[in-house]
PDB file of C-alpha atoms in Angstrom:
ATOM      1  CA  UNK A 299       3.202  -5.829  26.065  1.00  0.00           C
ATOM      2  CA  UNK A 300       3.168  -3.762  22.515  1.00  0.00           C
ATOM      3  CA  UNK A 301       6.559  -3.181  20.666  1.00  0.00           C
ATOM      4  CA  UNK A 302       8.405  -4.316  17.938  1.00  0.00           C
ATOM      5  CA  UNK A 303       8.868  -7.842  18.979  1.00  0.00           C
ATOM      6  CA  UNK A 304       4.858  -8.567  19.669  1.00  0.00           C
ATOM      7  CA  UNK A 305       4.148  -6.880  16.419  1.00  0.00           C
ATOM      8  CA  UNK A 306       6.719  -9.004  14.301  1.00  0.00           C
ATOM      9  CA  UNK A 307       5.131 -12.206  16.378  1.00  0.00           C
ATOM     10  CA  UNK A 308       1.297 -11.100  15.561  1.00  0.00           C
ATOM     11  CA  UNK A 309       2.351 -10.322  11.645  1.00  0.00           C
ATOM     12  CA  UNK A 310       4.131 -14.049  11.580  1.00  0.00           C
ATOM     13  CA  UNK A 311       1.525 -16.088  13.481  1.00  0.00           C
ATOM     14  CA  UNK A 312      -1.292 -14.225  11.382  1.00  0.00           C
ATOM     15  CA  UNK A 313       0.699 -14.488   7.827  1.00  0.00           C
ATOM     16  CA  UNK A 314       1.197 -18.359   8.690  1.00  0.00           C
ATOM     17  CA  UNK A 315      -2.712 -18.595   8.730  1.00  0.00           C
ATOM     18  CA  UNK A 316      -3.733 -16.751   5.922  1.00  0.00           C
ATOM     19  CA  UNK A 317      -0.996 -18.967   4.116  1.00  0.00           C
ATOM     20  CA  UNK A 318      -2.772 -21.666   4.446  1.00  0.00           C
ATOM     21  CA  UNK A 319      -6.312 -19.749   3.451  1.00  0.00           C
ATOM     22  CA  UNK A 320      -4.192 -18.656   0.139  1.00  0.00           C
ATOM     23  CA  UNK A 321      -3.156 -22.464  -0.275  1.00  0.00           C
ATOM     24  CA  UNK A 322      -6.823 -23.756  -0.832  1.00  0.00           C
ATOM     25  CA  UNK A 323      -6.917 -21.464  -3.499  1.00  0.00           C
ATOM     26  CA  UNK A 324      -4.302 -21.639  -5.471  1.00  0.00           C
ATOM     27  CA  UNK A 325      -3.810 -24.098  -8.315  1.00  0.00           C
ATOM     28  CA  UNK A 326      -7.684 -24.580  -7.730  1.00  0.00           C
ATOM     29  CA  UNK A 327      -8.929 -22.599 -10.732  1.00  0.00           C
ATOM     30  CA  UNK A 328      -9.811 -19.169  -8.574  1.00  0.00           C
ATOM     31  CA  UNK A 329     -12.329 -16.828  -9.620  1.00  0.00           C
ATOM     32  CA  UNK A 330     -11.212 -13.243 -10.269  1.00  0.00           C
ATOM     33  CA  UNK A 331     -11.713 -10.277 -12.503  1.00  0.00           C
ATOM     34  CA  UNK A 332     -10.235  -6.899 -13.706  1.00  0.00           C
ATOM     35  CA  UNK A 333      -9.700  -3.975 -11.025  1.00  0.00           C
ATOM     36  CA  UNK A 334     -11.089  -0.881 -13.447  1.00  0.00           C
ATOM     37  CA  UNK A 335      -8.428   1.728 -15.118  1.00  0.00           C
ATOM     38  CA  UNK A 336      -5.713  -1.198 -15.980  1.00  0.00           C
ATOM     39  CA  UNK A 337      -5.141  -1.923 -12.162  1.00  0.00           C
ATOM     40  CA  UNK A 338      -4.322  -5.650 -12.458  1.00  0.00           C
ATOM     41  CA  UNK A 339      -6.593  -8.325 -11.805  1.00  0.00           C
ATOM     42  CA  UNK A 340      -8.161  -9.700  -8.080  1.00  0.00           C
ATOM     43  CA  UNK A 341      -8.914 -12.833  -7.326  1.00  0.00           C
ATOM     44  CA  UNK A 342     -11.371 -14.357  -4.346  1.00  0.00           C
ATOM     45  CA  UNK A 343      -8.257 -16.010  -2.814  1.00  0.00           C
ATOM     46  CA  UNK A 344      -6.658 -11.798  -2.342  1.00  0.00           C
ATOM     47  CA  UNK A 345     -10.004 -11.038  -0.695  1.00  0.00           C
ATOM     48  CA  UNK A 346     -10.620 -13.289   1.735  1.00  0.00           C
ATOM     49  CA  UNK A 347      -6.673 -13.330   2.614  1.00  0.00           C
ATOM     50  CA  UNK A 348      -7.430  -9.764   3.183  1.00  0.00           C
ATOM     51  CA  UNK A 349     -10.978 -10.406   5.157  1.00  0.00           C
ATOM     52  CA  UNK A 350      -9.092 -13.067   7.267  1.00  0.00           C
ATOM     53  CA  UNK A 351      -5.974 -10.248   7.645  1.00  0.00           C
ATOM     54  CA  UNK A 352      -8.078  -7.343   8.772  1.00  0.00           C
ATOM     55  CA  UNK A 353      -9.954  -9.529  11.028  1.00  0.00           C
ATOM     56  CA  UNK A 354      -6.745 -10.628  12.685  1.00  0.00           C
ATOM     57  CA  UNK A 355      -4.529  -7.941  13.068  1.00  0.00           C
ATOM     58  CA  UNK A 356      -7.590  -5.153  13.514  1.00  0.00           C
ATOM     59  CA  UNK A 357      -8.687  -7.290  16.789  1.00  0.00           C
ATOM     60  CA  UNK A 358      -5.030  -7.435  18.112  1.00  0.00           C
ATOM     61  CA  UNK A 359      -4.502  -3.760  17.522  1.00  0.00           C
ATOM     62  CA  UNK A 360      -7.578  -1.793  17.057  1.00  0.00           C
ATOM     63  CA  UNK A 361      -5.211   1.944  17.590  1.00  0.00           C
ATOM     64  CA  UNK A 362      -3.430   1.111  14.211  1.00  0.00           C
ATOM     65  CA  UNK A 363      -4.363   2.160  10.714  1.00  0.00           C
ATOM     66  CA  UNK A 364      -5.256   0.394   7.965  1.00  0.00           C
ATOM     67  CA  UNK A 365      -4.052   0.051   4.760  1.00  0.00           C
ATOM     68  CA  UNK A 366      -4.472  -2.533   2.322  1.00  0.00           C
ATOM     69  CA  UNK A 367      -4.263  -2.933  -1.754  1.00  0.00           C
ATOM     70  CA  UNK A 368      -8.053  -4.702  -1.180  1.00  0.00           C
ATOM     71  CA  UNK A 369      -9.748  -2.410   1.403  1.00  0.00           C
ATOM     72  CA  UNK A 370     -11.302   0.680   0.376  1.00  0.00           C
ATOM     73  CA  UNK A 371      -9.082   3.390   1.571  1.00  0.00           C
ATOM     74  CA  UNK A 372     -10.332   6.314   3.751  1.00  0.00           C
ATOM     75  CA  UNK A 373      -8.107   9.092   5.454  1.00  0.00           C
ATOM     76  CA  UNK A 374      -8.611   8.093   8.866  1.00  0.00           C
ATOM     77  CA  UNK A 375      -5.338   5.862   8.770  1.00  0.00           C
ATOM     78  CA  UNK A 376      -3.784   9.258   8.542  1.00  0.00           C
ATOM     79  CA  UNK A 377      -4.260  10.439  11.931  1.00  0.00           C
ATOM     80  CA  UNK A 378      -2.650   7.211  13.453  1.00  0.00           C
ATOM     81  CA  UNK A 379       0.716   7.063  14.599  1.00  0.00           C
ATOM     82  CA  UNK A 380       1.377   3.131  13.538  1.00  0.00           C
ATOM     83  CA  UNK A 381      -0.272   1.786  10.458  1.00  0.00           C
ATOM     84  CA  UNK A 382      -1.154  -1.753   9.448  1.00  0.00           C
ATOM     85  CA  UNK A 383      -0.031  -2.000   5.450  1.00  0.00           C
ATOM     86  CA  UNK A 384      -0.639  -4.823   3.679  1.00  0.00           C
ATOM     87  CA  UNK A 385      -0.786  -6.821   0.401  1.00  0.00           C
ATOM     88  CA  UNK A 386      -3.163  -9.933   0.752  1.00  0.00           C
ATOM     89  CA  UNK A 387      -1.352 -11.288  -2.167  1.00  0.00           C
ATOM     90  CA  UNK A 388       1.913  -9.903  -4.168  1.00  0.00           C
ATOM     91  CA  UNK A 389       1.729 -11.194  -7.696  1.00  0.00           C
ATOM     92  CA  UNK A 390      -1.518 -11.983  -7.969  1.00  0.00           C
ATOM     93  CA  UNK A 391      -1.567 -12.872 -12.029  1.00  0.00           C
ATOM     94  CA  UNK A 392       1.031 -15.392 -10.716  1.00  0.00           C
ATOM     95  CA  UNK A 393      -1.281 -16.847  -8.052  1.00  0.00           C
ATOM     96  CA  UNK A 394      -3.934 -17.245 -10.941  1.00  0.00           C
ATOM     97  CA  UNK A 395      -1.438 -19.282 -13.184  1.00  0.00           C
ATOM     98  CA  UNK A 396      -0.633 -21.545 -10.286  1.00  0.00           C
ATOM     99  CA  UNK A 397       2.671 -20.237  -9.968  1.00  0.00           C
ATOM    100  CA  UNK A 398       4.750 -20.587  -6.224  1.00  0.00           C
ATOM    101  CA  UNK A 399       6.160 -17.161  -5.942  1.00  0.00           C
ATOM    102  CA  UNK A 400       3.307 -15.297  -4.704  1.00  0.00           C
ATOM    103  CA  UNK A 401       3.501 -13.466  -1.271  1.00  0.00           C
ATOM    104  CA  UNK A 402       1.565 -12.326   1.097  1.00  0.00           C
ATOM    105  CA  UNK A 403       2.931  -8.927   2.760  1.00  0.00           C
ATOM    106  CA  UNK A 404       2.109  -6.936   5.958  1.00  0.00           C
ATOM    107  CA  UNK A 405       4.041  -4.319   7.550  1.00  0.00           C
ATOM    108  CA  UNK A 406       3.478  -1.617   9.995  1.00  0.00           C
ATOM    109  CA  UNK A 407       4.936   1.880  10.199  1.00  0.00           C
ATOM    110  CA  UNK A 408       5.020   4.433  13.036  1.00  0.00           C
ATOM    111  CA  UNK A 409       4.934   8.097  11.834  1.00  0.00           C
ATOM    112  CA  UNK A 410       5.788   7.040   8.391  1.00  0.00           C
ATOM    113  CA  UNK A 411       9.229   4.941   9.339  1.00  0.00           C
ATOM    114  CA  UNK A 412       8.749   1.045   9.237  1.00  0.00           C
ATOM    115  CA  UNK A 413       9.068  -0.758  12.713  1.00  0.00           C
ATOM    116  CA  UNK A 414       7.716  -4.380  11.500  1.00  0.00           C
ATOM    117  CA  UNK A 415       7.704  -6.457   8.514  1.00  0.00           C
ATOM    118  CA  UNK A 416       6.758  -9.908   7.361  1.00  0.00           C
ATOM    119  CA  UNK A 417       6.604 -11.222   3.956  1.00  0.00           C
ATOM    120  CA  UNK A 418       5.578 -15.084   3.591  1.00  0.00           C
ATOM    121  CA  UNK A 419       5.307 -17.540   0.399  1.00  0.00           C
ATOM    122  CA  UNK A 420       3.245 -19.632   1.390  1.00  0.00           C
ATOM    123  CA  UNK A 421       3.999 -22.690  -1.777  1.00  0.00           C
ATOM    124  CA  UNK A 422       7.903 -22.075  -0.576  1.00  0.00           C
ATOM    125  CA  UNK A 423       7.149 -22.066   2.739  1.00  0.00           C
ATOM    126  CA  UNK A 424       9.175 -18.705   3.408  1.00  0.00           C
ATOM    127  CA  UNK A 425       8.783 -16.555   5.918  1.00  0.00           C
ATOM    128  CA  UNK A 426      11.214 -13.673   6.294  1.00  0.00           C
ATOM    129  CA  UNK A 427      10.944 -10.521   8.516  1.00  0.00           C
ATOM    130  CA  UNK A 428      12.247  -8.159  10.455  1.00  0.00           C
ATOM    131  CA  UNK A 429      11.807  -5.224  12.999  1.00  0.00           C
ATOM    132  CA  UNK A 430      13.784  -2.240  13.477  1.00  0.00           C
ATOM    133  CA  UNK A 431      15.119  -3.239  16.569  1.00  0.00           C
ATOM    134  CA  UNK A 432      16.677  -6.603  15.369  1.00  0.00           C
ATOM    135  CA  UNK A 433      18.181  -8.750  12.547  1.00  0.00           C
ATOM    136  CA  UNK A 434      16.090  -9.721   9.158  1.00  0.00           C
ATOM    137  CA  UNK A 435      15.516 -13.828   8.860  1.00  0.00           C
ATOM    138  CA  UNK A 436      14.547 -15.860   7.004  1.00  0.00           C
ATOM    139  CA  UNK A 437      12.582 -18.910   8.769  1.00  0.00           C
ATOM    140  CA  UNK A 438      14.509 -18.140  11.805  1.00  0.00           C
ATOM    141  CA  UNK A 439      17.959 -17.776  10.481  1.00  0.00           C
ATOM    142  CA  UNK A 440      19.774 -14.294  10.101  1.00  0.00           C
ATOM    143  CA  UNK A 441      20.143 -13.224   6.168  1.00  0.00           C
ATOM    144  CA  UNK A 442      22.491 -10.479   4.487  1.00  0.00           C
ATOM    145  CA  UNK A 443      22.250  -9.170   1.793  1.00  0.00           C
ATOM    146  CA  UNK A 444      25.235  -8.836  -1.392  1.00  0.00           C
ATOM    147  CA  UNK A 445      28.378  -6.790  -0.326  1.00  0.00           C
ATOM    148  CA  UNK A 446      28.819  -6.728  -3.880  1.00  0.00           C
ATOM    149  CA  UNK A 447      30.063  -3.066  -4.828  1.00  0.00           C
ATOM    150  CA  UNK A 448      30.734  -3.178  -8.917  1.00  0.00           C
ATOM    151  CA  UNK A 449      27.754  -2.670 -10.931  1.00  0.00           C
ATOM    152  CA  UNK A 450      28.773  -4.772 -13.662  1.00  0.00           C
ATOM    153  CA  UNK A 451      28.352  -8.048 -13.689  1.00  0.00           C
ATOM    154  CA  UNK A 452      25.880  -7.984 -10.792  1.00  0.00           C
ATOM    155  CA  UNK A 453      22.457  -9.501 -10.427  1.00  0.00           C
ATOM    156  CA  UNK A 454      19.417  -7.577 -10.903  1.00  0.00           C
ATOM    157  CA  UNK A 455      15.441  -8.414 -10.142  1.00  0.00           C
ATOM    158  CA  UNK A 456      13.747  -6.188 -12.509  1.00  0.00           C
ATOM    159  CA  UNK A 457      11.712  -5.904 -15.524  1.00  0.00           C
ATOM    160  CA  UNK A 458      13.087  -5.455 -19.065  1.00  0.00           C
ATOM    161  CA  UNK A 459      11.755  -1.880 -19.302  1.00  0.00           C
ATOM    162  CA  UNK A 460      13.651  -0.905 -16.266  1.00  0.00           C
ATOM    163  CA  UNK A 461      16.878  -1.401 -17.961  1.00  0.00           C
ATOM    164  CA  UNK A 462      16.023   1.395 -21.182  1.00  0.00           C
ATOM    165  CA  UNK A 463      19.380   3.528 -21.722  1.00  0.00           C
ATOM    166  CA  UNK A 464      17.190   6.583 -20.807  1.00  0.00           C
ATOM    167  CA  UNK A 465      16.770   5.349 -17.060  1.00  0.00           C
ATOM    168  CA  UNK A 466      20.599   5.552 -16.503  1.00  0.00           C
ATOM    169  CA  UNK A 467      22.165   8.595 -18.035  1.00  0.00           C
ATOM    170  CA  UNK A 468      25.379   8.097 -16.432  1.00  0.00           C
ATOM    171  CA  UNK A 469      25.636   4.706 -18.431  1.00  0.00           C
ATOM    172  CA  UNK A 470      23.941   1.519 -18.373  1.00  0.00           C
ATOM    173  CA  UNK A 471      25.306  -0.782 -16.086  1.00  0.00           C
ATOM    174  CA  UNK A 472      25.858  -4.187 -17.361  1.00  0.00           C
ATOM    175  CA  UNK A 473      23.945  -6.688 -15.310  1.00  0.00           C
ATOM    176  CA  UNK A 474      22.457  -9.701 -15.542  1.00  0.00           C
ATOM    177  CA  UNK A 475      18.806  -9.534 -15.241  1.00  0.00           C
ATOM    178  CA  UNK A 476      16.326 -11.944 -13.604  1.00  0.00           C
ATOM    179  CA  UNK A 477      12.915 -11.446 -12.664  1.00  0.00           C
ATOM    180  CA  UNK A 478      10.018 -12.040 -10.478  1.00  0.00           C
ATOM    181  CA  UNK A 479       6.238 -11.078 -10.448  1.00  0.00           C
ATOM    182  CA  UNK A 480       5.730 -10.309  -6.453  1.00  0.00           C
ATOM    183  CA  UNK A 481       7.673  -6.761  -5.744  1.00  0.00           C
ATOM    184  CA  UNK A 482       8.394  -8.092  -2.114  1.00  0.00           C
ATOM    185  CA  UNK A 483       9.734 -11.465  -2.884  1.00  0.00           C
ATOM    186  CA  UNK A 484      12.605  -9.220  -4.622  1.00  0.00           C
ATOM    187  CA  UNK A 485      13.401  -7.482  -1.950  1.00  0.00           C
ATOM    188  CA  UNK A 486      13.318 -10.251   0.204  1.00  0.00           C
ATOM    189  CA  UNK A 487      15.734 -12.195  -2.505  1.00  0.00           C
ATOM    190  CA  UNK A 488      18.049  -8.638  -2.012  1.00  0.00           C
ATOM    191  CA  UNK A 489      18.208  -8.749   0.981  1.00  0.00           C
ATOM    192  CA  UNK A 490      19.178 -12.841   1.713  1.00  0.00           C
ATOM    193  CA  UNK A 491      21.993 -11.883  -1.000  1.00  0.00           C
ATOM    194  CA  UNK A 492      20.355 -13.938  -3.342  1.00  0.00           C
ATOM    195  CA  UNK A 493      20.917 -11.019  -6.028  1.00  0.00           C
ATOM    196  CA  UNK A 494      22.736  -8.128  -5.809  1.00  0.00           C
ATOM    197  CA  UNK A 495      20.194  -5.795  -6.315  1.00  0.00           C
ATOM    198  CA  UNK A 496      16.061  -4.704  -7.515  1.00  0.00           C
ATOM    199  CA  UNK A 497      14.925  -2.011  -9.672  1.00  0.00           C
ATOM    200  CA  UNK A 498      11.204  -0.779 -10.186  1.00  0.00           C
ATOM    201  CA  UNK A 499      11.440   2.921 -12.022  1.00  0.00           C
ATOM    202  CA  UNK A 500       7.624   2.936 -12.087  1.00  0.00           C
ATOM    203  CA  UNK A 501       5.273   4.378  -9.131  1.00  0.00           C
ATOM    204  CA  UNK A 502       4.943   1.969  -6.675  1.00  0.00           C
ATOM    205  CA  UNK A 503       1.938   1.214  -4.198  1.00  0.00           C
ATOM    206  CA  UNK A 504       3.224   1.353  -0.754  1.00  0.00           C
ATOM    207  CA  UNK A 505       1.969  -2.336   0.315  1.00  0.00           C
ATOM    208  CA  UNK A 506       4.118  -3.852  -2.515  1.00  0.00           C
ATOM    209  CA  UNK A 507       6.800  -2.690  -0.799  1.00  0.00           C
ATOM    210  CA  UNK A 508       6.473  -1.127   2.959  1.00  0.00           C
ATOM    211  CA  UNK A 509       7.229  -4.956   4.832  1.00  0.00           C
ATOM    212  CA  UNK A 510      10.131  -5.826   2.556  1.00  0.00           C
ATOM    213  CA  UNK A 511      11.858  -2.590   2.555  1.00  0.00           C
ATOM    214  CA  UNK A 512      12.460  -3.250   5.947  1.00  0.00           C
ATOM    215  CA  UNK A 513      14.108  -6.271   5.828  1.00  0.00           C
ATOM    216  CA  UNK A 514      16.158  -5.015   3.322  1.00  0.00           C
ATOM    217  CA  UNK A 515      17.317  -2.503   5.624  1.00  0.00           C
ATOM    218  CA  UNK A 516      17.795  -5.134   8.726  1.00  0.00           C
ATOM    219  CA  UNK A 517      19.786  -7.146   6.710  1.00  0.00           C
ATOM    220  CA  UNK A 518      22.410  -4.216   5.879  1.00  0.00           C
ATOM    221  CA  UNK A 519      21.281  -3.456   2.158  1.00  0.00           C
ATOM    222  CA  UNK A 520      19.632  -0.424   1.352  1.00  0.00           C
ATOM    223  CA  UNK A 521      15.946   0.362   0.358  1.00  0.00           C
ATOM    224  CA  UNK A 522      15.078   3.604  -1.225  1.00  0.00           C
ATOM    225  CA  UNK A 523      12.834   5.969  -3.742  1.00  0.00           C
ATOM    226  CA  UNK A 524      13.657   5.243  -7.030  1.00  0.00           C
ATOM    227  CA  UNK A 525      15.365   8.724  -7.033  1.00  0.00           C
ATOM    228  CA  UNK A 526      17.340   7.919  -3.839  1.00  0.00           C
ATOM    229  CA  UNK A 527      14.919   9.828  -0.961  1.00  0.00           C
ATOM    230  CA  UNK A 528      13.922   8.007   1.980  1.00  0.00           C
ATOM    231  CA  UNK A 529      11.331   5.718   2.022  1.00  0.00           C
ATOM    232  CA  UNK A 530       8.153   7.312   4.164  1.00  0.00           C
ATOM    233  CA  UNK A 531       4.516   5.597   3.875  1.00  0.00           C
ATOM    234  CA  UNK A 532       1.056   5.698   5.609  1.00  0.00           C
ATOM    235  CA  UNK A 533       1.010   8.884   2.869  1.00  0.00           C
ATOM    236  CA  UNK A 534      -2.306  10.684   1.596  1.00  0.00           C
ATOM    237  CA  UNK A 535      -1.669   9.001  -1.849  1.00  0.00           C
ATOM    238  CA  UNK A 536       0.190   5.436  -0.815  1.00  0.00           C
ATOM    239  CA  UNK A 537       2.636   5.492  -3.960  1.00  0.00           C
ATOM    240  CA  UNK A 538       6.217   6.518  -4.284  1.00  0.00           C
ATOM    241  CA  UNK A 539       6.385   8.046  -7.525  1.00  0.00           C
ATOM    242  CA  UNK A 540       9.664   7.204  -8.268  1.00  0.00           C
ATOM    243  CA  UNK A 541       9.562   3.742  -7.709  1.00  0.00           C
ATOM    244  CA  UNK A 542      12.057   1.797  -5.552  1.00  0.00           C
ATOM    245  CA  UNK A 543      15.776   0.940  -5.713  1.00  0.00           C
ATOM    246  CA  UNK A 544      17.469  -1.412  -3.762  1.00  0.00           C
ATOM    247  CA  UNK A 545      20.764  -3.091  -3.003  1.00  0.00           C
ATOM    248  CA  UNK A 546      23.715  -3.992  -0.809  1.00  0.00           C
ATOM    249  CA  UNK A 547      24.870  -1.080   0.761  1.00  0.00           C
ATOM    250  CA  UNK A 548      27.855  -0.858  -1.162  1.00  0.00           C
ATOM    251  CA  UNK A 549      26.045  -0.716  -4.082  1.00  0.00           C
ATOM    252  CA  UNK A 550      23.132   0.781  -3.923  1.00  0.00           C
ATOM    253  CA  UNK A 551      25.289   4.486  -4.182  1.00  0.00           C
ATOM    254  CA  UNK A 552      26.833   3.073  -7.098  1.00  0.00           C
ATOM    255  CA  UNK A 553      23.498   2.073  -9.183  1.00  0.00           C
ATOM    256  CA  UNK A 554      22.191   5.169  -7.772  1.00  0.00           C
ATOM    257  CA  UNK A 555      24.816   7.671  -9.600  1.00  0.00           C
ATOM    258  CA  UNK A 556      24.677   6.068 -13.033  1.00  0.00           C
ATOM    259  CA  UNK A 557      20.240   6.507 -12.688  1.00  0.00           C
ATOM    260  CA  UNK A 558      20.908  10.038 -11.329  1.00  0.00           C
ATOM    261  CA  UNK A 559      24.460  11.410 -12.070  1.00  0.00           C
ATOM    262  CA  UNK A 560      25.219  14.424 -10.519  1.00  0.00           C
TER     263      UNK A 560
END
């Protein structure tokens, strides 16, 4: 039977395996190279997580789209109503250097709204997820994220450049900043309340963030477009210009009005 639940199972059984297809890579001197036009490098270990991804999921649910960071895209994921998207690995310079906070990511969205997510690390051995019917976990147990509402003083994922006085006209909020390479594993630290909040202000590919958005949302924080519109994806171009802000719900309105005061 299809529905939220069997789709969260299939992402979480399938992520589990390619963790362990990631694993023999890393820290094992991977080959990779340069994507053309300053696109960030791609290592073997990203494409055969991918090969073993669209194997998996494609067999279980041949109606869905596809769209993945290392499959060559092609409008026909358009005219589906859910959509497979994926990143095979989330911080890949990170997986190179034989750091552990690499992710892999899958999601799926149904007319552009989220229903599924999964986001697993597999050196932490993390799994959290969520579908839009139930709770976000992490390794089984419910998270939440911050109910932290004063901008000051809270914690931020985010990279230095995000925190320029131009990006918040209505004054810069004074928080302290920490970082990480994978775009999902922040969200996924929002929304277990690890920190308070993430910032990206530049365009942002859909897979970095479609899976973790929604767990964001499940556990009671807020995920949005960097200039505070809903989140939609399976779109023509797969990027949210604005990038993505998110938060506990309590303050996500607050960091939201000192980046775009009314």
């Amino acid at each position: 039977m299809r529905g939220p639940e069997a789709d969260l199972t299939l992402l979480s059984d399938t992520l589990r395996e390619a963790g362990k297809l990631a694993l023999r890579y890393w820290r094992h001197k991977p080959k990779f190279y340069d994507k053309p036009g300053d696109a960030g490098p791609v290592s073997e270990a990203d494409l055969a997580v991918n090969d073993l991804l669209l194997a998996k999921l494609r067999a279980a649910r041949p109606e869905y789209g596809w769209l993945s960071e290392e499959t060559a895209d092609t409008p026909e994921r358009l005219a589906r109503d859910d959509c497979f998207i994926i990143d095979p690995i989330d911080g890949t310079r990170s997986f190179i250097q034989g750091e552990d906070t690499f992710a892999i990511a899958a999601g799926i969205c149904h007319r552009g709204r989220m229903t599924t997510g999964a986001v697993y690390l597999p050196a932490l051995e993390r799994l959290y997820t969520a579908h839009a019917e139930g709770p976000a976990r992490m390794n089984g147990q419910t998270i939440t994220a911050s109910e932290r509402s004063a901008p000051d003083g809270a914690t931020m994922l985010t990279a230095t450049p995000n925190l320029a006085a131009s990006h918040w006209p209505g004054g810069l909020p004074d928080v302290r900043r920490a970082f990480r390479p994978s775009l999902a594993y922040r969200l996924c630290l929002v929304a277990e309340g690890r920190h308070d909040s993430m910032v990206s202000f530049r365009p942002t590919w859909e897979w970095d963030i479609a899976a973790a958005s929604l767990i964001v949302e499940r556990a009671g924080g807020r995920a949005t477009a960097g200039n505070g519109a809903a989140l939609i994806f399976n779109t023509p171009g797969a990027r949210i210009p604005s990038g993505v802000l998110a938060a506990g719900a309590a303050l996500h309105p607050r960091l939201l009005a000192l980046h775009l005061p009314s």
